[in-house]
Short mmCIF file of C-alpha atoms in Angstrom, two decimals:
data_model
loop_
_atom_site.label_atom_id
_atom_site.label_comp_id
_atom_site.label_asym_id
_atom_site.label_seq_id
_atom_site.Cartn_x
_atom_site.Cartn_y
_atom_site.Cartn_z
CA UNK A 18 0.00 0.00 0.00
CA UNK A 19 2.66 2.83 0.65
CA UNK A 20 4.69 1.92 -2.49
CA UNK A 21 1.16 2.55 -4.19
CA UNK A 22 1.11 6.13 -2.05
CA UNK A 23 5.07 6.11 -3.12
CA UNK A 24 4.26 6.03 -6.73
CA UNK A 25 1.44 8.81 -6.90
CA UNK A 26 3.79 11.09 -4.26
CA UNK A 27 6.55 10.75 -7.10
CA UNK A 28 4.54 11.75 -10.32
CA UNK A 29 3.76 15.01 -7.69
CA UNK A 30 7.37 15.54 -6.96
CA UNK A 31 8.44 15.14 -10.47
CA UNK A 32 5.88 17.24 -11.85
CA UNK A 33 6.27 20.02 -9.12
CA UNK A 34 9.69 22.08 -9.85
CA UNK A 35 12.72 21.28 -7.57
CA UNK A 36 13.30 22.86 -4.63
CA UNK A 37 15.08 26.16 -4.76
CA UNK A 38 18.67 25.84 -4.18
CA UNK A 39 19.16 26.47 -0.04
CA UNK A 40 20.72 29.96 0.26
CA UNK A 41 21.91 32.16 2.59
CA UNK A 42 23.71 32.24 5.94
CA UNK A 43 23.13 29.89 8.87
CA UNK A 44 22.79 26.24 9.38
CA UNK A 45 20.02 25.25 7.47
CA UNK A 46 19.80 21.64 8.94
CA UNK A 47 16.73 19.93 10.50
CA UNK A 48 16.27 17.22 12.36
CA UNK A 49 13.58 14.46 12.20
CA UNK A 50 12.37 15.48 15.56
CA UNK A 51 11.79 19.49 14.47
CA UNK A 52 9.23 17.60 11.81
CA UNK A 53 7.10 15.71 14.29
CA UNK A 54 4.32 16.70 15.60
CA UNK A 55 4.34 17.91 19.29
CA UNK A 56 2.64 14.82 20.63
CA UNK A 57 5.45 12.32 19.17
CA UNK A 58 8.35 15.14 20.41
CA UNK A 59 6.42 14.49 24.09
CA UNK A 60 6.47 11.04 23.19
CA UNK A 61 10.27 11.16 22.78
CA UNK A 62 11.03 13.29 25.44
CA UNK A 63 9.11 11.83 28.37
CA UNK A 64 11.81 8.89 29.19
CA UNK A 65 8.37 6.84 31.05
CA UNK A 66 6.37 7.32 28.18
CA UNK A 67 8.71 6.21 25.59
CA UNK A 68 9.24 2.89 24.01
CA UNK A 69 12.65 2.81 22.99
CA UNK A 70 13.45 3.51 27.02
CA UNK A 71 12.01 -0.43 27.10
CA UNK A 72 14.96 -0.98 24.98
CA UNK A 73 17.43 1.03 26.93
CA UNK A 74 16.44 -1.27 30.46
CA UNK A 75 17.01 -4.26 28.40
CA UNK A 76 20.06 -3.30 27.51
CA UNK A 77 21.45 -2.04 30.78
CA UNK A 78 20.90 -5.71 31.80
CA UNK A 79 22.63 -7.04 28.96
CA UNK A 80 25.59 -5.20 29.77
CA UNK A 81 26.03 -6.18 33.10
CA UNK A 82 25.27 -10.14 32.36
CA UNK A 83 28.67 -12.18 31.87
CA UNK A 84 28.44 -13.31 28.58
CA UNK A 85 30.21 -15.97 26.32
CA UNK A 86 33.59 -18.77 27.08
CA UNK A 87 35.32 -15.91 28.53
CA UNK A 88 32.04 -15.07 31.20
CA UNK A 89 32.95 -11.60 30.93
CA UNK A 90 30.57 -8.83 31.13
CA UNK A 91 30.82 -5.52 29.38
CA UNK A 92 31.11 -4.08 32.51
CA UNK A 93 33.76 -6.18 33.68
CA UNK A 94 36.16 -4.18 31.07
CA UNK A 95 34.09 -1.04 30.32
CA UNK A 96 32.58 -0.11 34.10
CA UNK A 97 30.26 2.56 33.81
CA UNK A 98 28.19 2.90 30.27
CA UNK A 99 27.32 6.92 31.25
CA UNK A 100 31.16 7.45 32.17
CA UNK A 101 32.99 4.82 29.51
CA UNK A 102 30.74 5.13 27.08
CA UNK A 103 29.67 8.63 26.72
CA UNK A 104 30.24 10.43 23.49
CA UNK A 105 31.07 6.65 21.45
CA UNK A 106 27.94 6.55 19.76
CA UNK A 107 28.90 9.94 18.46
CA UNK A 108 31.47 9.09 16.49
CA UNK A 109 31.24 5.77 14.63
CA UNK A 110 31.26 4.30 12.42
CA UNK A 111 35.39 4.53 12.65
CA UNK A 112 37.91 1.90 12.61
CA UNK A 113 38.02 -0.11 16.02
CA UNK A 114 41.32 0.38 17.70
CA UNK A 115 42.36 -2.79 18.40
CA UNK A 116 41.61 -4.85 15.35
CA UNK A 117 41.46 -1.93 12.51
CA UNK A 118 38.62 -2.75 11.00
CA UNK A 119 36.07 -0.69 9.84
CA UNK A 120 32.66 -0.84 11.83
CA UNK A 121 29.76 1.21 13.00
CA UNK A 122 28.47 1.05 16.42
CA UNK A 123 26.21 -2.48 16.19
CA UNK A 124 29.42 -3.75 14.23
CA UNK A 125 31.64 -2.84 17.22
CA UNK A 126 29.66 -3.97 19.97
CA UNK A 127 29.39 -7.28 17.93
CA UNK A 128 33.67 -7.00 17.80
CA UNK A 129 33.36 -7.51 21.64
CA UNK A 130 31.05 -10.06 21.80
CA UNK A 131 33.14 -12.74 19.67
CA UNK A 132 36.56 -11.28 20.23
CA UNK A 133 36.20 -10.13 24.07
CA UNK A 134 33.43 -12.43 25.18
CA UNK A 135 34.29 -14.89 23.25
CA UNK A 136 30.23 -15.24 22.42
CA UNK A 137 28.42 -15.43 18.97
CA UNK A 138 28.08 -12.13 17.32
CA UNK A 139 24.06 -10.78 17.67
CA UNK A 140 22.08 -11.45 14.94
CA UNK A 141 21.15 -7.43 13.07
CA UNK A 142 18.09 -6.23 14.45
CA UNK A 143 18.00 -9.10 17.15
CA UNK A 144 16.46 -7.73 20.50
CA UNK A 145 19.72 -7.92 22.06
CA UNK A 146 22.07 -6.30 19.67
CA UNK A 147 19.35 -3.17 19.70
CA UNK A 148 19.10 -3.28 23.32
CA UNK A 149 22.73 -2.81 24.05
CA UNK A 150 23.20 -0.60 20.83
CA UNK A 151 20.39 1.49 22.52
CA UNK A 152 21.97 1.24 26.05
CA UNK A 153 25.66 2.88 24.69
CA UNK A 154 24.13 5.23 22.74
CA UNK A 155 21.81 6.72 25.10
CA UNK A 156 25.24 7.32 27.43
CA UNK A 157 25.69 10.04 24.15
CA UNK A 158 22.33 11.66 24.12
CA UNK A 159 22.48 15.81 23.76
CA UNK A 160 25.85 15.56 22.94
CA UNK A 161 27.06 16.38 18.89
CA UNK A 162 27.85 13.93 16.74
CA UNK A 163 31.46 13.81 16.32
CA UNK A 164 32.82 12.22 13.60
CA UNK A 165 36.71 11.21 14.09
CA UNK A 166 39.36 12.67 12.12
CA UNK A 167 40.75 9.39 11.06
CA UNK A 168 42.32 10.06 7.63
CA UNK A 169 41.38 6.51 6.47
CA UNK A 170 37.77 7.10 6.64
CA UNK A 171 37.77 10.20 4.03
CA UNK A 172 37.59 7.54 1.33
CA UNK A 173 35.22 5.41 3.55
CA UNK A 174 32.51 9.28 3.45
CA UNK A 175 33.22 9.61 -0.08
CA UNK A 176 32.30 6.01 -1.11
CA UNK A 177 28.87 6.77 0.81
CA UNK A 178 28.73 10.38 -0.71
CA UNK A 179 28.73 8.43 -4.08
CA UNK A 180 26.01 5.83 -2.96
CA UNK A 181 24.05 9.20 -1.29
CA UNK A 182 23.89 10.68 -4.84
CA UNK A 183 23.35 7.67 -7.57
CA UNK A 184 20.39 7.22 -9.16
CA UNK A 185 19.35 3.34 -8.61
CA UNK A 186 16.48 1.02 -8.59
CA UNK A 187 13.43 0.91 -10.83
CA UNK A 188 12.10 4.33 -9.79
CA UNK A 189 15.74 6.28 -10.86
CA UNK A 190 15.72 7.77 -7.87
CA UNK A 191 19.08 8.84 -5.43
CA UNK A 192 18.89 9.12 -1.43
CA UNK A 193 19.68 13.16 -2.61
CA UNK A 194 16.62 13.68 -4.79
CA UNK A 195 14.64 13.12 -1.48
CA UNK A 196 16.74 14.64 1.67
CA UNK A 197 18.68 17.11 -0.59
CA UNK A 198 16.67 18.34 -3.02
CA UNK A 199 13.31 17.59 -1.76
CA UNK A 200 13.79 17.94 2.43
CA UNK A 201 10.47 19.60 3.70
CA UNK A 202 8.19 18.51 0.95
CA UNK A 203 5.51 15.90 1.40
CA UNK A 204 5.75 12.41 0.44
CA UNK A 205 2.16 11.37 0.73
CA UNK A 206 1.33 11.77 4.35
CA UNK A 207 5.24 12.05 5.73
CA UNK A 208 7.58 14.83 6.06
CA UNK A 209 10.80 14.31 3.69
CA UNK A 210 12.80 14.58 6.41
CA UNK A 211 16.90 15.70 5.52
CA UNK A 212 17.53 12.27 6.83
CA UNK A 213 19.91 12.51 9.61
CA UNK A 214 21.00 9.64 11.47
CA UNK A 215 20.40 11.48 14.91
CA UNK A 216 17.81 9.31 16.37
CA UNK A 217 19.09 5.75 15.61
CA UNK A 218 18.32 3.31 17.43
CA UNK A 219 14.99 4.60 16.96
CA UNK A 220 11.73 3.76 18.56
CA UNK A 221 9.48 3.90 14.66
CA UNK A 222 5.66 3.32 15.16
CA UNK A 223 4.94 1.69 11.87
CA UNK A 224 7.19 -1.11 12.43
CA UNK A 225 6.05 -1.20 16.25
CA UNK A 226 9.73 -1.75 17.86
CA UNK A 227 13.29 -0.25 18.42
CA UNK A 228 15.17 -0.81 14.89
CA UNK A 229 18.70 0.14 13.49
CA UNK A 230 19.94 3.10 10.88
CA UNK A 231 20.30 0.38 8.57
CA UNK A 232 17.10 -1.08 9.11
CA UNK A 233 15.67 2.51 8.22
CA UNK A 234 18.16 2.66 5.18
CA UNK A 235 16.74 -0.43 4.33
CA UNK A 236 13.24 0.90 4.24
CA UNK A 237 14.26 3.76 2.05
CA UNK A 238 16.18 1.29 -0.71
CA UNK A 239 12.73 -0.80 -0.93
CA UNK A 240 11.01 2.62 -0.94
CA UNK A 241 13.08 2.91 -4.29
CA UNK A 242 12.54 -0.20 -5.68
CA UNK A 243 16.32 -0.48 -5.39
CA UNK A 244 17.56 -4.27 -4.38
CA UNK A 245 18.69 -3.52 -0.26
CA UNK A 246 22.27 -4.35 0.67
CA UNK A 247 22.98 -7.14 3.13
CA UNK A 248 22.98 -6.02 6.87
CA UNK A 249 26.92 -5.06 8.02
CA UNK A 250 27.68 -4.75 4.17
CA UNK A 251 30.45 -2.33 3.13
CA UNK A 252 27.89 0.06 1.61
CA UNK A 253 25.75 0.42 4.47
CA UNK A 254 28.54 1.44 6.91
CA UNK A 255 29.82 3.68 3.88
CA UNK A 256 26.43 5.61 3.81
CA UNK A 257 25.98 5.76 7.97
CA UNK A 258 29.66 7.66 7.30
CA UNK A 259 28.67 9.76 5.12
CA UNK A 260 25.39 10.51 7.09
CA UNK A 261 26.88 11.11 10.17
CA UNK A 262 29.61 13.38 8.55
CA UNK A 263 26.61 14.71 7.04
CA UNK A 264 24.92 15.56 10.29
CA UNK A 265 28.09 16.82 12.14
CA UNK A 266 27.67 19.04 15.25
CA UNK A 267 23.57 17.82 15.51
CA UNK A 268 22.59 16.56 18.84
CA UNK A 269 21.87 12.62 19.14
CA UNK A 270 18.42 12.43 20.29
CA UNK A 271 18.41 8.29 20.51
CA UNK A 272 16.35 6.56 21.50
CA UNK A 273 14.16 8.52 19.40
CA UNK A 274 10.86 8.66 18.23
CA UNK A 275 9.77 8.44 14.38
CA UNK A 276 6.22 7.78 12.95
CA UNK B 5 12.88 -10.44 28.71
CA UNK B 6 9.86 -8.55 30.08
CA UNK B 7 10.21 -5.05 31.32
CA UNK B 8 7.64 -2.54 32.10
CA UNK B 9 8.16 1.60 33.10
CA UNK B 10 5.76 3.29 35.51
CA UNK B 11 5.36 6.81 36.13
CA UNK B 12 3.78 7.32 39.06
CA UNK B 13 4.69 10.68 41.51
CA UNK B 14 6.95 9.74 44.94
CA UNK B 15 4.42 11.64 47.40
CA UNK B 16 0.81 13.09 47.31
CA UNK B 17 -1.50 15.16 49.16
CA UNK B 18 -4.33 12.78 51.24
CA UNK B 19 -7.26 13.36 48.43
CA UNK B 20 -5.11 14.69 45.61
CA UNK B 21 -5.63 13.29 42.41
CA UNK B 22 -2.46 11.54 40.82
CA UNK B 23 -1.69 10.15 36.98
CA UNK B 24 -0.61 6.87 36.47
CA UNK B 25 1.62 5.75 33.41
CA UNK B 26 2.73 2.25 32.98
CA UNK B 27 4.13 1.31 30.07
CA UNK B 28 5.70 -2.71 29.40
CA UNK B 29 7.55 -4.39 26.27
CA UNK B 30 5.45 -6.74 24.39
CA UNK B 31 4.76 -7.84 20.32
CA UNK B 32 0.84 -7.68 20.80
CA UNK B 33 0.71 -10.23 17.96
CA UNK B 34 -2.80 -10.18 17.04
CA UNK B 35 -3.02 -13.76 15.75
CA UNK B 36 -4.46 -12.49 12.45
CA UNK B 37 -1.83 -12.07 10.68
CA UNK B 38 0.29 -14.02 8.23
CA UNK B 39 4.33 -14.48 8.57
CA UNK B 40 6.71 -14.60 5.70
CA UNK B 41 6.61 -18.05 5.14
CA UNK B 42 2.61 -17.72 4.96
CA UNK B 43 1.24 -19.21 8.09
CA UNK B 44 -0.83 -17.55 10.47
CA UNK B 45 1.78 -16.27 13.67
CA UNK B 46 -0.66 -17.69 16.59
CA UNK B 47 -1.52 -14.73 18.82
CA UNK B 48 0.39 -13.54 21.81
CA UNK B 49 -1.27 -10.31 23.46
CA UNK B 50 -1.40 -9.34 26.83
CA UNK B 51 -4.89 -9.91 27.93
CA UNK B 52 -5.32 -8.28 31.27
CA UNK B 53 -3.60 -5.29 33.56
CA UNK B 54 -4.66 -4.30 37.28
CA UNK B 55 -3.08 -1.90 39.46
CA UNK B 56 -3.60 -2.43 43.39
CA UNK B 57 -3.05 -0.11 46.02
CA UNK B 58 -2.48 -1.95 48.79
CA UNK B 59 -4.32 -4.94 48.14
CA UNK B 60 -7.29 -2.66 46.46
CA UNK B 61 -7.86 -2.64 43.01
CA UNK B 62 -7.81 1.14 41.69
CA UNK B 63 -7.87 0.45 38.08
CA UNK B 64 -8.18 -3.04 35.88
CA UNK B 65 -8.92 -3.60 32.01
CA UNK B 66 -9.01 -6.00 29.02
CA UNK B 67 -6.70 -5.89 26.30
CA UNK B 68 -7.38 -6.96 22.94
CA UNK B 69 -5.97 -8.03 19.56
CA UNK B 70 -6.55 -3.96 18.44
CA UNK B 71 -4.20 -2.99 20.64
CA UNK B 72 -0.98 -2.09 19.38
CA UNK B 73 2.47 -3.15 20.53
CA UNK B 74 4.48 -2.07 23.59
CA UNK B 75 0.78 -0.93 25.48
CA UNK B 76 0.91 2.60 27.43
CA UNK B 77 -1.78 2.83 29.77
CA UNK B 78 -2.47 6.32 31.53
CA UNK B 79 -5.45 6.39 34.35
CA UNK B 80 -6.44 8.30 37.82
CA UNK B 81 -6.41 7.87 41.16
CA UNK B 82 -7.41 9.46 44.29
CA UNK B 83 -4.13 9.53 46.94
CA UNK B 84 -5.96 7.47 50.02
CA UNK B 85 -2.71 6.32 52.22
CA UNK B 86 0.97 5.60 51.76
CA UNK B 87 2.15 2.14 50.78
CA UNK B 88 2.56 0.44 47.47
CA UNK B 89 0.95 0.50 44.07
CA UNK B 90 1.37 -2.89 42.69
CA UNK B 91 1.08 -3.73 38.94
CA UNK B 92 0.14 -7.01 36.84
CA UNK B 93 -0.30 -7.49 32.74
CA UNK B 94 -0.64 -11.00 32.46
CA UNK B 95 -1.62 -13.13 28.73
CA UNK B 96 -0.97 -15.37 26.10
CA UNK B 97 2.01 -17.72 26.38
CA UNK B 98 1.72 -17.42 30.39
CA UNK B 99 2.96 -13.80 30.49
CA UNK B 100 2.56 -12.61 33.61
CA UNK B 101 4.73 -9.42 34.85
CA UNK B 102 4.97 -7.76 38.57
CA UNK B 103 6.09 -4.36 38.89
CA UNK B 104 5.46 -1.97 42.23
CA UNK B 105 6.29 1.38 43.20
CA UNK B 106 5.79 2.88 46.54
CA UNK B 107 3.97 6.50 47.34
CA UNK B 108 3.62 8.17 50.62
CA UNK B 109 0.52 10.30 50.87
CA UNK B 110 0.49 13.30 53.54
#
């Protein structure tokens, strides 16, 4: 039914002219929370009355539960989430320190489960694996998002910069005709929001639980009619770079709320 | 893993009236729909929640398949005495989850 709504909202966006070109002075960025209504910014705000809080308890027990063939918990090496983990979530994805590879957050966590713990990694979008991503990241929350100076991921923004603006799937259609060129504008009954990551892991009512950035990519790809990448792929942790790099100095508002 | 949040305030004024939020983690699968590999997923909804203040009930009700995941329920009370508000949401699949808070009313 929405890719029906999806079609229609297209022939409207195609036939109406392209946005203006954004000028003038300022920061012109918006967040997905400035576009929801007041009820859902309550919503997000009130940490009783918010789901993805459900997800942050969860997670706070996950991280002090031994774990794995080294029954180690992540607060055996990490202590204190709001003291060793404030400001991570901020600035991945990045290239883990001790094994150099290139991971975002859910990627790293997963790092410590089989390398640390000795455990099996957590299945993507598994309870647990959005629990504990929700639990580090909310140890961030009001604070920018900081992407690290790392030289090596310049290439790792521009490969998502690339994916960000090429046309693909069966409609034609880039992630930039929407959030660049068409922020603001309606898509059927939604908001095109300027897409940035700020809320992730996000509480979304339509699917009715806490899901990932990449699960939200995901939904945008399909959106497309554009064939979705794997979950962990190279391309999605490409785009979350460019995204976050993207969405530098905005506040991370997760565990947010989206409709 | 079952987890619920309540809201309730710490202390009240004898014959005040207070809000109550309780909110708890669970699917709310209505049993009417299908799963990807076609089959009906068998239903799994919470199917009742009380709220006891000291051994009274203050506030019960009936969920149904309607209602969606993750349930909020708001609902007032008049402050009586101090002690403790106890909650229940039990269902499908034997779900059944405690939670209490305590309030002292002056």
């Amino acid at each position: 039914m929405r890719l029906r709504y999806l079609g229609l909202a297209l022939v409207s966006i195609f036939v109406a002219s392209w946005a203006a070109a954004q000028s003038g002075g300022g920061d012109q960025r918006r967040t997905g929370y400035q576009d929801m209504s007041a009820p859902l910014q309550q919503m997000e705000d009130d940490d009783t009355a918010n789901p993805g809080m459900l997800f942050v308890q969860a997670g706070e027990i996950l991280w002090n539960a031994p774990a794995g063939k080294a029954n180690k918990a992540c607060a055996d090496c990490h202590s204190a989430v709001d003291k060793s983990m404030k400001g991570v979530a901020a600035r991945y994805p990045a290239f883990a320190k001790d094994t150099d590879t290139l991971v975002d957050l859910d990627g790293r966590i997963n790092l410590c489960r089989t390398g640390q713990q000795q455990a099996d990694a957590l299945k993507p979008e598994s309870q647990d694996i959005l629990a504990l991503s929700a639990y580090v990241t909310r140890a961030s929350r009001g604070l920018p998002i900081a992407p690290p100076a790392d030289p090596r991921l310049v290439k790792v923004r521009a490969e998502g910069e690339v994916l960000f603006k090429r046309r693909e799937g069966q409609l034609n259609l880039s992630c930039a005709n929407c959030h660049d060129d068409n922020a603001g504008r309606k898509l059927a009954g939604a908001t095109i929001p300027q897409g940035h990551p700020t809320a992730y892991p996000v509480y979304r009512s339509e699917w009715q639980t806490v899901g990932s950035l990449q699960r939200r990519l995901r939904n945008c790809m399909i959106g497309m009619r554009s064939e979705p990448y794997a979950y962990n792929s190279a391309e999605y942790v490409a785009l979350e770079a460019y995204l976050m790099d993207r969405a530098k100095g905005l506040k991370i508002e997760s565990p947010g709320i989206r409709p | 893993m079952a987890n619920a949040l309540i809201n309730a305030p710490k202390t009240a004024k004898r014959g005040d009236t207070i809000e109550i939020k309780a909110l708890i983690l669970h699917p709310m699968e209505t049993g009417f729909r299908p799963g990807t590999n076609g089959r009906m997923i068998p239903r799994n909804i919470i199917e009742h929640f009380s709220a006891r203040w000291n051994g009274e009930e203050i506030f019960a009700m009936t969920f149904s398949p309607a209602i969606a995941a993750n349930p909020f329920v708001s609902f007032f009370t008049v402050a009586k005495e101090s002690g403790k508000i106890d909650f229940l949401w039990t269902g499908d699949e034997d779900f059944r989850v405690t939670e209490s808070v305590a309030i002292t009313v002056t």
